[in-house]
CSV table of C-alpha atoms in Angstrom, one decimal:
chain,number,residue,atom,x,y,z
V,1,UNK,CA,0.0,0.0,0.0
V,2,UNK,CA,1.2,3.4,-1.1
V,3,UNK,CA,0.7,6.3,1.3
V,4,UNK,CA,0.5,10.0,-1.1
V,5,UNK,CA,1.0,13.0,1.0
V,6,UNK,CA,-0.9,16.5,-0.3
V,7,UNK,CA,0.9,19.3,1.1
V,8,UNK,CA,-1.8,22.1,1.0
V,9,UNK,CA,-5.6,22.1,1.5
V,10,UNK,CA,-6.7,24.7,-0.9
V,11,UNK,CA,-8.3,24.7,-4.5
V,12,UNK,CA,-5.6,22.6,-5.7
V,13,UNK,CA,-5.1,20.4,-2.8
V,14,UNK,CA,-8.4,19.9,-2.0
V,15,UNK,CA,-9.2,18.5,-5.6
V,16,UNK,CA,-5.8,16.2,-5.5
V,17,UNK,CA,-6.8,14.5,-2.8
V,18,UNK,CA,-10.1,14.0,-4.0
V,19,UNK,CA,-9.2,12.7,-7.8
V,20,UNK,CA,-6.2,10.8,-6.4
V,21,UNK,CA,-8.9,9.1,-3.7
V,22,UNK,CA,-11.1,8.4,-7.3
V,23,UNK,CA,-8.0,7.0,-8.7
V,24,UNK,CA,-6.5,5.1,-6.6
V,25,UNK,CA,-9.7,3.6,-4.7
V,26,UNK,CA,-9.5,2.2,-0.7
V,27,UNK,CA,-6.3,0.3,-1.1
V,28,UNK,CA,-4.0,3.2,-0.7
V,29,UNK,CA,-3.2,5.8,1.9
V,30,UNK,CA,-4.1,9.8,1.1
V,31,UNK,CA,-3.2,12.4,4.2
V,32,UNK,CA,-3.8,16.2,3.2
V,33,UNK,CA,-1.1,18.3,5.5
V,34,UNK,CA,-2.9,22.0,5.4
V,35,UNK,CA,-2.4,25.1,8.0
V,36,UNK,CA,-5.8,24.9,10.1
V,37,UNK,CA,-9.4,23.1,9.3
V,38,UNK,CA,-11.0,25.4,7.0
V,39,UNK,CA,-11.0,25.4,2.9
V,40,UNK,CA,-11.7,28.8,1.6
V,41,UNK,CA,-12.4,29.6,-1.7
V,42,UNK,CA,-10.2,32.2,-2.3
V,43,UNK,CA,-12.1,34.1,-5.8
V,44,UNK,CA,-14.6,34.9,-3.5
V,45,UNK,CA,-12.4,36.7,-1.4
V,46,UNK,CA,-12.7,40.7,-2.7
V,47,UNK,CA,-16.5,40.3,-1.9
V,48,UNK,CA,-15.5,39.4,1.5
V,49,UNK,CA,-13.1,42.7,1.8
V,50,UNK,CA,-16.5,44.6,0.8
V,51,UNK,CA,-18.9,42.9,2.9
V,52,UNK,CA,-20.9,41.4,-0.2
V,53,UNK,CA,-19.7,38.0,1.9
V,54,UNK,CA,-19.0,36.4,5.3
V,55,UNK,CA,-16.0,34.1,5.6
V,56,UNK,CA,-18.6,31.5,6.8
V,57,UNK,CA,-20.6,31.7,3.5
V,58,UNK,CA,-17.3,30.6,1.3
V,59,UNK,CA,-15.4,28.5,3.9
V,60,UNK,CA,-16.1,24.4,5.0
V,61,UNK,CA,-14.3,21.9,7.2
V,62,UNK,CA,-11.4,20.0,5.5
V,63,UNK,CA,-11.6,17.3,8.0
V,64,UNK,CA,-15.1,16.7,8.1
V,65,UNK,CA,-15.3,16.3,4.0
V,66,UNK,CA,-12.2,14.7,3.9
V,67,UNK,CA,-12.9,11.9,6.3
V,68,UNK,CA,-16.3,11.2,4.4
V,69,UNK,CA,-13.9,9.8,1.8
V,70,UNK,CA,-11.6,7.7,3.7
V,71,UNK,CA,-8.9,10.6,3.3
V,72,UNK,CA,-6.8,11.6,6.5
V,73,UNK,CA,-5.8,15.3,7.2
V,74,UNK,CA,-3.4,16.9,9.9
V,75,UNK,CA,-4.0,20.4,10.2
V,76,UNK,CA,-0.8,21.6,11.8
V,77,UNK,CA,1.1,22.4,8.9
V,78,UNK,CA,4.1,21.9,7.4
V,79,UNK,CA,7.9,22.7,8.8
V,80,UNK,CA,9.7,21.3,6.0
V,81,UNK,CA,9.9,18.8,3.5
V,82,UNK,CA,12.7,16.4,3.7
V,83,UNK,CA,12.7,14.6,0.1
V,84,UNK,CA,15.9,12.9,1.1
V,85,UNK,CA,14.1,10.7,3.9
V,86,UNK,CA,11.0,10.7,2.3
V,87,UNK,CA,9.1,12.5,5.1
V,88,UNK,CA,7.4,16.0,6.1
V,89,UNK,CA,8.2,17.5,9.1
V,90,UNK,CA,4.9,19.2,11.2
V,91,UNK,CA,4.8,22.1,12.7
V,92,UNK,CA,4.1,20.4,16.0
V,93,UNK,CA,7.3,18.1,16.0
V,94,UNK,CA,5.7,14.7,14.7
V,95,UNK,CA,6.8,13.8,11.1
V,96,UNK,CA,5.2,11.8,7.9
V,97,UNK,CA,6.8,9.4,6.0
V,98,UNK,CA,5.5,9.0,2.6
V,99,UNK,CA,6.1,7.3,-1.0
V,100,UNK,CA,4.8,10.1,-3.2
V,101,UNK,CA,4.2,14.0,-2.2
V,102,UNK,CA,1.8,16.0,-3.9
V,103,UNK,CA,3.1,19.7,-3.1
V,104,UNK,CA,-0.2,22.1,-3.4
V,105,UNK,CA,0.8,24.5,-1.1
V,106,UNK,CA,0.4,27.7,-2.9
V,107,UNK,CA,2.6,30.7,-2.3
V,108,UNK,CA,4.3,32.5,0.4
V,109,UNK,CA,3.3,36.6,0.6
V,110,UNK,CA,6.2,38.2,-0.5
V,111,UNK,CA,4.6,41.5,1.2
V,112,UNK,CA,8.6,42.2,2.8
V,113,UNK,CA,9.6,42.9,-0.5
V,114,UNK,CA,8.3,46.4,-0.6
V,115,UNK,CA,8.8,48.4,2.5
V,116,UNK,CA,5.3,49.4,4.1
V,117,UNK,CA,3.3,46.8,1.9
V,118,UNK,CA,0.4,44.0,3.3
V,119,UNK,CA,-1.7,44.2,6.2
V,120,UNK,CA,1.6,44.6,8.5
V,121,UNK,CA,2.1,47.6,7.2
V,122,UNK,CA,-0.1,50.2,5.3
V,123,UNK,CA,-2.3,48.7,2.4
V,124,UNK,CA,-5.0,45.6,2.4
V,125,UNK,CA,-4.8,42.1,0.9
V,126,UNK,CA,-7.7,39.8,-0.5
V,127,UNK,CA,-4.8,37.0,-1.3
V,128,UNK,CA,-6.6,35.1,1.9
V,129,UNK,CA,-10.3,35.2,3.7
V,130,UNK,CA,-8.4,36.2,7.0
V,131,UNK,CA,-6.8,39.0,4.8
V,132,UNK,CA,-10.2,40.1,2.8
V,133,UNK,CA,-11.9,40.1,6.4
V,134,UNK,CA,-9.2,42.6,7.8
V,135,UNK,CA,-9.9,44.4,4.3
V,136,UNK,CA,-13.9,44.9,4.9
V,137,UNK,CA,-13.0,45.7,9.0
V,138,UNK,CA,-10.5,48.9,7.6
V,139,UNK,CA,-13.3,49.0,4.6
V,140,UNK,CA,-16.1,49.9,7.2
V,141,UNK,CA,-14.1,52.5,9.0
V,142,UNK,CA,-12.9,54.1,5.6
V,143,UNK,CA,-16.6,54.6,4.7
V,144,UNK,CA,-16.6,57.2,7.5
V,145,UNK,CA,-13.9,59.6,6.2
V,146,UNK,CA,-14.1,58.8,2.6
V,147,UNK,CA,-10.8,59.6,0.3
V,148,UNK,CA,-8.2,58.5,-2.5
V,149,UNK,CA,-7.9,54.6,-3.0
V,150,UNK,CA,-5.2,52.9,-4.4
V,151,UNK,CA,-5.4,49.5,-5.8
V,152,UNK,CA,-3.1,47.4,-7.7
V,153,UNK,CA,0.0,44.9,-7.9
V,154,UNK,CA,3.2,44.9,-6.8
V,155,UNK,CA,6.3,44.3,-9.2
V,156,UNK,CA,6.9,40.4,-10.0
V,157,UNK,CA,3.5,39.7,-8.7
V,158,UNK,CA,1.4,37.0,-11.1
V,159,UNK,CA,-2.0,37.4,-9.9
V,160,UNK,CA,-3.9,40.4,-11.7
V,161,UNK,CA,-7.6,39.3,-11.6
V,162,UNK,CA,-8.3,40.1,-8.4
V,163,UNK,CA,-6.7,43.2,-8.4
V,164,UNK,CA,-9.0,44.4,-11.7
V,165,UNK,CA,-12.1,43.4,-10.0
V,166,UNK,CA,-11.1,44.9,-6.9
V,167,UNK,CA,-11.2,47.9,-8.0
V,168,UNK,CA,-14.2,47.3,-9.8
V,169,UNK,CA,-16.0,46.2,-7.3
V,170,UNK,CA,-15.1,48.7,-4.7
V,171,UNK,CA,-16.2,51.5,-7.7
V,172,UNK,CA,-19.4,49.2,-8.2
V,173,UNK,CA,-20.2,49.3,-4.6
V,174,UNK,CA,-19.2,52.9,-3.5
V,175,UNK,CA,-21.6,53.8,-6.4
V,176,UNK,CA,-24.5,52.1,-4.5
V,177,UNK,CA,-23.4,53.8,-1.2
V,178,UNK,CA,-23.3,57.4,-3.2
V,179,UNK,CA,-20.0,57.7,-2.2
V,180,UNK,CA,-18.1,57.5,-5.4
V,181,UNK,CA,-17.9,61.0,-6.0
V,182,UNK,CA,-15.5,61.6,-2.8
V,183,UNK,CA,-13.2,58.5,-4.1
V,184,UNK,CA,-10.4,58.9,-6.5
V,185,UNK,CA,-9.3,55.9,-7.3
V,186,UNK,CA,-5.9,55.1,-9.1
V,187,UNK,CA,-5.1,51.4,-10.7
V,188,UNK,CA,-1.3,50.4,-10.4
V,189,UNK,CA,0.5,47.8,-12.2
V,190,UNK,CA,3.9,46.1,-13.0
V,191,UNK,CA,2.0,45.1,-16.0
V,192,UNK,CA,3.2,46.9,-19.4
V,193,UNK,CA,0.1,47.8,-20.3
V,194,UNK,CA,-4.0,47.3,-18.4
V,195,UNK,CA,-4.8,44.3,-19.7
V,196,UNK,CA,-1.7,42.7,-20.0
V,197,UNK,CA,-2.8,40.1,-16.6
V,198,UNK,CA,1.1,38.7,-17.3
V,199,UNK,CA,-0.2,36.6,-19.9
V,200,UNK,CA,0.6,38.9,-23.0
V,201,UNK,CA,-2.7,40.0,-23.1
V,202,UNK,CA,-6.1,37.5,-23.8
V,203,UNK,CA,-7.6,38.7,-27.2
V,204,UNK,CA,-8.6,42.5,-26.7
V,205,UNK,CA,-8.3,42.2,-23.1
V,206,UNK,CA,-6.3,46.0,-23.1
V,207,UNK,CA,-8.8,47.5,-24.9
V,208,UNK,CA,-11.7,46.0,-22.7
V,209,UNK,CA,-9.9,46.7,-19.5
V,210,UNK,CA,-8.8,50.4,-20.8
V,211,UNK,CA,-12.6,51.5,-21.5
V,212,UNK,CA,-14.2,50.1,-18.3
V,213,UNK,CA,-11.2,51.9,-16.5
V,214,UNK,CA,-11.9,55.3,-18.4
V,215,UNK,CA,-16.2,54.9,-18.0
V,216,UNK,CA,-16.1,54.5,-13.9
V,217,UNK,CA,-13.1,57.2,-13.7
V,218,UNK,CA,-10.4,54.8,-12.5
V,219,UNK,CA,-7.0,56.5,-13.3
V,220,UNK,CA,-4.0,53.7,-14.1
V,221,UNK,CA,-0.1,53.5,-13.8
V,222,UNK,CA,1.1,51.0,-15.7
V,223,UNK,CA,4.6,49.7,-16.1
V,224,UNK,CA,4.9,50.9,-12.6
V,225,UNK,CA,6.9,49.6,-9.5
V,226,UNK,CA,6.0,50.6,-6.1
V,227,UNK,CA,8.7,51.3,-4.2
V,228,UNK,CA,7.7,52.1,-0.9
V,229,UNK,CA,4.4,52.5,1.7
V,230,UNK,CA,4.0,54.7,4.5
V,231,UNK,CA,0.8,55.8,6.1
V,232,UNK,CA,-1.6,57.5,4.0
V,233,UNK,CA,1.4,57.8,0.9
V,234,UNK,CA,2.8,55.2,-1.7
V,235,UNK,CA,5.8,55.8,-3.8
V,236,UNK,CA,5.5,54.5,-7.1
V,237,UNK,CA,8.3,55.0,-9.8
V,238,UNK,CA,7.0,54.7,-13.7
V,239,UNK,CA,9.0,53.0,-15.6
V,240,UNK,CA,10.1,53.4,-19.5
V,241,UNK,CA,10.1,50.8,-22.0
V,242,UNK,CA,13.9,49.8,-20.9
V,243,UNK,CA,12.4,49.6,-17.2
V,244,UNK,CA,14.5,52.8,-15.9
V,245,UNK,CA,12.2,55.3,-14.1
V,246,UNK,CA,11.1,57.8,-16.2
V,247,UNK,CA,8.4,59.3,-13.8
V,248,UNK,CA,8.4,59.5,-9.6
V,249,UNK,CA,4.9,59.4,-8.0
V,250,UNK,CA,3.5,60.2,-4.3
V,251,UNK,CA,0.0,58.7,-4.6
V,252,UNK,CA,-2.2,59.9,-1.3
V,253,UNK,CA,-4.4,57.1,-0.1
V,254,UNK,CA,-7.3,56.9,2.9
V,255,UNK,CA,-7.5,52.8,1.6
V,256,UNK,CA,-5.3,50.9,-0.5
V,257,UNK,CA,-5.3,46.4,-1.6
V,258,UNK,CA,-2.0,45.8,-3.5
V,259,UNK,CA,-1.4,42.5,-4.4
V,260,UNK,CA,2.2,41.2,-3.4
V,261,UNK,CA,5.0,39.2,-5.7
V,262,UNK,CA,4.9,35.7,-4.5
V,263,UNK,CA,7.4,32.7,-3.5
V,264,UNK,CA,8.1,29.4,-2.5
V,265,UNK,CA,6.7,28.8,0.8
V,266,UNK,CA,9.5,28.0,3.8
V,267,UNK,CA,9.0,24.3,3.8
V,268,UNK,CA,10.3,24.1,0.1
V,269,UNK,CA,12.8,27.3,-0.1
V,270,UNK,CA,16.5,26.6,-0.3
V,271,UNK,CA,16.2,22.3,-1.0
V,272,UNK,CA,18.3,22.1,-4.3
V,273,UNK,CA,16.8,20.5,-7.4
V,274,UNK,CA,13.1,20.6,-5.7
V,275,UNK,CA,12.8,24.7,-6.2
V,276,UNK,CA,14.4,27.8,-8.5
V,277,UNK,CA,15.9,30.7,-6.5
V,278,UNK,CA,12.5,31.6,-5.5
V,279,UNK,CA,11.3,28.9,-4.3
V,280,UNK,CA,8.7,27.3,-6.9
V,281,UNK,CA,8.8,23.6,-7.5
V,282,UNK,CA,10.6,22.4,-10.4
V,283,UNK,CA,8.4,20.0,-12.5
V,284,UNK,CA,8.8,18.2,-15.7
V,285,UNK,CA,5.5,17.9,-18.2
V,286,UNK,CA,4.0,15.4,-16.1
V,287,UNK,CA,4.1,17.5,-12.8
V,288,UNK,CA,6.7,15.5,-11.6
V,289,UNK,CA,9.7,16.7,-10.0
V,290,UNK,CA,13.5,16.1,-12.3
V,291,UNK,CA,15.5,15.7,-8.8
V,292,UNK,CA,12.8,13.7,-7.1
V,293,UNK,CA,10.9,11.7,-8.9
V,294,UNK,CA,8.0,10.5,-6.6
V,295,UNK,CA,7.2,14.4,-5.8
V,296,UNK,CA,4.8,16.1,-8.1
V,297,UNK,CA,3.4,19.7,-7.9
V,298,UNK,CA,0.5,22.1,-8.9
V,299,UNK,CA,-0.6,24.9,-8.5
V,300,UNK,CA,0.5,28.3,-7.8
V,301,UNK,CA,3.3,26.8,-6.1
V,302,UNK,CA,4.9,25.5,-9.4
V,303,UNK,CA,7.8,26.9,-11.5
V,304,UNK,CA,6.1,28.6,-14.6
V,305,UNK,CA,8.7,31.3,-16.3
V,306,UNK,CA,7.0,34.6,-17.5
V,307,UNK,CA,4.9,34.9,-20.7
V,308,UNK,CA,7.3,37.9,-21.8
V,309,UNK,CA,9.9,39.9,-20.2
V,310,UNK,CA,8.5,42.7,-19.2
V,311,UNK,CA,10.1,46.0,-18.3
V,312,UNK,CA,8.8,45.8,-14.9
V,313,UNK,CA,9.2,41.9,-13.5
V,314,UNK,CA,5.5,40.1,-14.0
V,315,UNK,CA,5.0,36.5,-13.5
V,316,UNK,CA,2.4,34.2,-15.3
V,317,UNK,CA,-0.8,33.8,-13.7
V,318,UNK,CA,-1.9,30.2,-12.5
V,319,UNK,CA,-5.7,29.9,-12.8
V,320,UNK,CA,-8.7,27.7,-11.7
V,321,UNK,CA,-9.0,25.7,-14.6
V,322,UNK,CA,-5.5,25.4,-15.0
V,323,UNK,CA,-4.5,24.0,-11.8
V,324,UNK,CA,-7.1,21.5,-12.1
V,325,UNK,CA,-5.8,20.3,-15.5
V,326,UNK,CA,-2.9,20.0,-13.3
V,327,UNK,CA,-4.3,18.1,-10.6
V,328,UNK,CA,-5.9,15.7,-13.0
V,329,UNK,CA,-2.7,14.9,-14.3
V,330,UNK,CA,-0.7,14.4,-11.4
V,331,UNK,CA,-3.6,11.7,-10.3
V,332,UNK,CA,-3.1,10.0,-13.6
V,333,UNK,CA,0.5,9.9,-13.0
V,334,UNK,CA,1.0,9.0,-9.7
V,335,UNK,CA,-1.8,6.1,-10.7
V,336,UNK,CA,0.1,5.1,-13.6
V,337,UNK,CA,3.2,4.8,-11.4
V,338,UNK,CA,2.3,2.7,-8.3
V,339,UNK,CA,1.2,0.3,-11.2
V,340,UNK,CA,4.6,0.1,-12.8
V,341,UNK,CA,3.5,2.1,-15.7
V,342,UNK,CA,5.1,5.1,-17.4
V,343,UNK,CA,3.5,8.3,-16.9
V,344,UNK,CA,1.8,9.8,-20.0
V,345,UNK,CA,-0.9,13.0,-18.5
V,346,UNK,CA,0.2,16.4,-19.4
V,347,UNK,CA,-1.9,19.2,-18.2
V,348,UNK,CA,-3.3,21.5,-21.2
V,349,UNK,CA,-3.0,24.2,-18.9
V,350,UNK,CA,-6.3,25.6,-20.3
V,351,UNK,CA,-7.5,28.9,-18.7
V,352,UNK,CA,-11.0,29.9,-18.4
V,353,UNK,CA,-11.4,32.6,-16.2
V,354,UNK,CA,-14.8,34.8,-15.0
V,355,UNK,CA,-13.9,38.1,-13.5
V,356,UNK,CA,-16.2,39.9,-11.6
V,357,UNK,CA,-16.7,43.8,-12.1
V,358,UNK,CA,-19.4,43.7,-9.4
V,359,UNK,CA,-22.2,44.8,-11.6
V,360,UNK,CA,-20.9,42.7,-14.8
V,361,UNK,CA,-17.7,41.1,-15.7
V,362,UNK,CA,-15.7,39.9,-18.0
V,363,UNK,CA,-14.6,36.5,-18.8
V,364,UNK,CA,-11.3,35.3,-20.4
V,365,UNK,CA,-10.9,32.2,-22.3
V,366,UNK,CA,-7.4,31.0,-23.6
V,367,UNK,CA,-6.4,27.5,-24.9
V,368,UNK,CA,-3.8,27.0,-24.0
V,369,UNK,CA,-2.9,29.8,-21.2
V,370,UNK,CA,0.6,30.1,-22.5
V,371,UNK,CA,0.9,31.4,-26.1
V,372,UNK,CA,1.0,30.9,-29.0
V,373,UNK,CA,-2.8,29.7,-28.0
V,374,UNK,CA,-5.7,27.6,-30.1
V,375,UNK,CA,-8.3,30.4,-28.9
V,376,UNK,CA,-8.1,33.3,-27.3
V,377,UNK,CA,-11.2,35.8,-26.5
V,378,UNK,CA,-12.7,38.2,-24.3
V,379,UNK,CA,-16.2,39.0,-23.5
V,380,UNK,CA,-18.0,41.6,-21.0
V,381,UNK,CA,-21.5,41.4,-19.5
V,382,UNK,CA,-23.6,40.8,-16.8
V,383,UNK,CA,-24.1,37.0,-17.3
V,384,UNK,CA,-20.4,37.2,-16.4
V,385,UNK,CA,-21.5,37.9,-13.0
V,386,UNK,CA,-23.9,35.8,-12.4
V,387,UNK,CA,-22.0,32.9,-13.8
V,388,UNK,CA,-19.7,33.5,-11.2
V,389,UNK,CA,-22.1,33.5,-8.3
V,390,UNK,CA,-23.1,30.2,-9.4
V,391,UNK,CA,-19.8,29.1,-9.7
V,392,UNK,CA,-19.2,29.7,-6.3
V,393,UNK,CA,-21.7,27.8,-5.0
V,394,UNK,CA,-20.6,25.1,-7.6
V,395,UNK,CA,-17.3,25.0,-6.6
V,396,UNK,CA,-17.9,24.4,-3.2
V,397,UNK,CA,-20.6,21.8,-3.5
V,398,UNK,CA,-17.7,20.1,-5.0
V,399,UNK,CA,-15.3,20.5,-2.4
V,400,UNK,CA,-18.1,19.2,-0.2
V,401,UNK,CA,-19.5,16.3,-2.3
V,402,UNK,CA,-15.5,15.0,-3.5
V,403,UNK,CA,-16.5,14.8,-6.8
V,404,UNK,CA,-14.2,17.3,-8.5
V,405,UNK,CA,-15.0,16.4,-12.5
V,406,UNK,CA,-18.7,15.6,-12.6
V,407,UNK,CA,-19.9,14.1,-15.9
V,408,UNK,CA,-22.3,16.7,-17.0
V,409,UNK,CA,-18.9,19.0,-16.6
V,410,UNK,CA,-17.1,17.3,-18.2
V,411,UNK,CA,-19.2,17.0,-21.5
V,412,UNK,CA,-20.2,20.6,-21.6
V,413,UNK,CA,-16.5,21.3,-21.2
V,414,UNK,CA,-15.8,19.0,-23.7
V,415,UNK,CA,-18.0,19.9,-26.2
V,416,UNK,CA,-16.3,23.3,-26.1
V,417,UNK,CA,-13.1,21.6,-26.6
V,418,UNK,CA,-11.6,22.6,-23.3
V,419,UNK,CA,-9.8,19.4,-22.0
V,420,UNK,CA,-7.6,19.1,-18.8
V,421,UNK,CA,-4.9,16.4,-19.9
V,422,UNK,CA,-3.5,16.1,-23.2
């Protein structure tokens, strides 16, 4: 009997655990390793930091859902990963031996990296529900001495979408509150252009995201670096097509989210031929790690080089549908090993993504994510928002039921001709 550690018990983690359960059936060990009980679903996290949700309403008990399928789960996290000896070391001193390790941890908040930055400092996060929740409790008391916002990204960070609905949903719901007209609100990006998302742009995605900017008055800086946060101020130096500053900025601010660069969390950083300098897991096409063989990875936490360079450092975004292509393949593959076999899923790395604007959206399709691409299109409107209402609720009735591919999915999808393994 095999026993597969998931390191992580987010979106990726989560559904790993659950496909390699369907996979594998009763006859081998699964233990998800996470930091705490609760699964969050983290898109839903800038309506949390406006009070459109409760952390209750998008959160469930890993355990709980877990145990329903015969999967075990330690919730005291993860000290470090000894792929040497095969084993995980806990937070609380005990360690777990396993045969293959399914790292899903996500990243580590590289909010040090800029002086002033994250909610231990000067600016708001929605990058976690206990962040978004400290974003509505500073939102609440901003509402009562209205003033400049600042939202945006911080150089080498890889995660634009929720800094574009962000601020779109803050302009959608300071609009309702008849507030708007006391809010100046400035967009600021390492991105070379709005729209760019580190992906090079999907179809006419700088266009679409230019002309909802300019119709609800949202002023932008990109190819901008922020440099520094105090208290009320951000420094922010614009940056030329060569990436030396061209234009110095002191942007006021009563409320700022800026979205940090990411990294390697602690229990990977530093272990040669497991991570690059930053600490993102090294895989091969198969998820599989080149040093050590019986460790895959997925997810955010994986090493994925930039679209482009860029004159400001961005990295390439890992979405939803993405990093369940992912998980499906790593399954496969871990499946296809314990039986002697050679392992033959790749991931299409197919991105479909539904961005909320709180009173439409916009959704992004691209097949593959990185280019050159299949298809590649981008549509506004308001089904865009209620598709992704319903997709929250969808999601998490999967998280709860374990049943992360359900056929009818799986047919629509594929009758579109999105597929998650090659």
């Amino acid at each position: 009997m095999a026993h597969i550690i998931v390191l992580g018990a987010g979106i990726g983690g989560m559904s790993a655990a659950y496909e390699l359960r369907g996979a594998l059936g009763k006859g081998h060990a699964v233990t998800v390793v996470g930091d705490g009980d609760l699964f969050s679903f983290t898109p839903s996290n800038p309506w949390v930091a406006v009070g459109w949700r409760r952390p209750a309403d998008i959160q469930i008990s890993v355990p709980t859902h877990l145990a329903r399928h015969d999967i075990g789960f330690e919730g005291a996290g993860a000290q470090r990963v000894e792929p040497e000896r095969n084993r995980v070391l806990l937070r609380d001193g005990r360690a777990l031996e396993y045969d293959y390790l399914v790292i899903a941890t996500g990243p580590r908040l590289a909010f040090d990296e800029v002086p002033g930055l994250g909610p231990g400092g000067h600016t708001q996060s929605v990058c976690t529900t206990e962040h978004a929740a400290k974003a509505w409790q500073a939102y609440q008391a901003f509402l009562d001495a209205p003033g400049p916002v600042v939202v945006g990204a911080a150089a080498g960070a890889s995660c634009f979408g929720p800094a574009y609905e962000f601020a779109m949903i803050l302009d959608a719901d300071l609009r309702k509150r008849r507030l708007r007209d006391r809010v100046p609100i400035t967009y600021v990006s390492p991105e070379p252009y709005v729209g760019h998302m580190g992906l090079g742009g999907v179809g006419d995605s700088r266009g679409l995201l230019e002309s909802e900017f300019r119709q609800r008055h949202i002023r932008w800086l990109a190819n901008a670096k922020i440099t520094g946060v105090r208290d009320g101020e951000m420094d922010v130096a614009e940056m030329d097509d060569d990436g030396q500053p061209k234009k110095q900025h002191v942007l006021p601010f009563r409320y700022s989210m800026v979205l940090p660069a990411f990294t390697g969390v602690d229990a990977v950083r530093g272990i040669e031929g497991l991570c690059n300098p930053r600490g993102f897991i090294l895989i091969d096409r198969h998820q599989r790690n080149p040093a050590y063989p019986n460790i895959y990875s997925l997810g955010v936490c994986v090493a994925i080089p930039p679209v482009e360079a860029t004159p400001v450092p961005t990295g390439a975004p890992k979405t939803g549908f993405m990093i369940e292509s992912m998980v499906t393949a790593v399954a496969r593959n871990i499946q296809a090993d314990i039986a002697s076999a050679p392992a033959t899923a790749e991931a299409t790395w197919n991105a479909i993504c539904l961005a909320d604007m709180g009173d439409t959206g916009v959704a992004f399709v691209a097949l593959p994510q990185i280019p050159p691409r299949n298809v590649t299109w981008a549509r506004k409107g308001g089904w865009v928002h209620m598709a992704k209402v319903a997709f929250e609720k969808y999601f998490l009735m999967k998280m709860r039921s374990g049943n992360t591919e359900p056929v009818y999915e799986k047919y629509v999808l594929k009758l579109l001709g999105v597929m998650r393994i090659r």
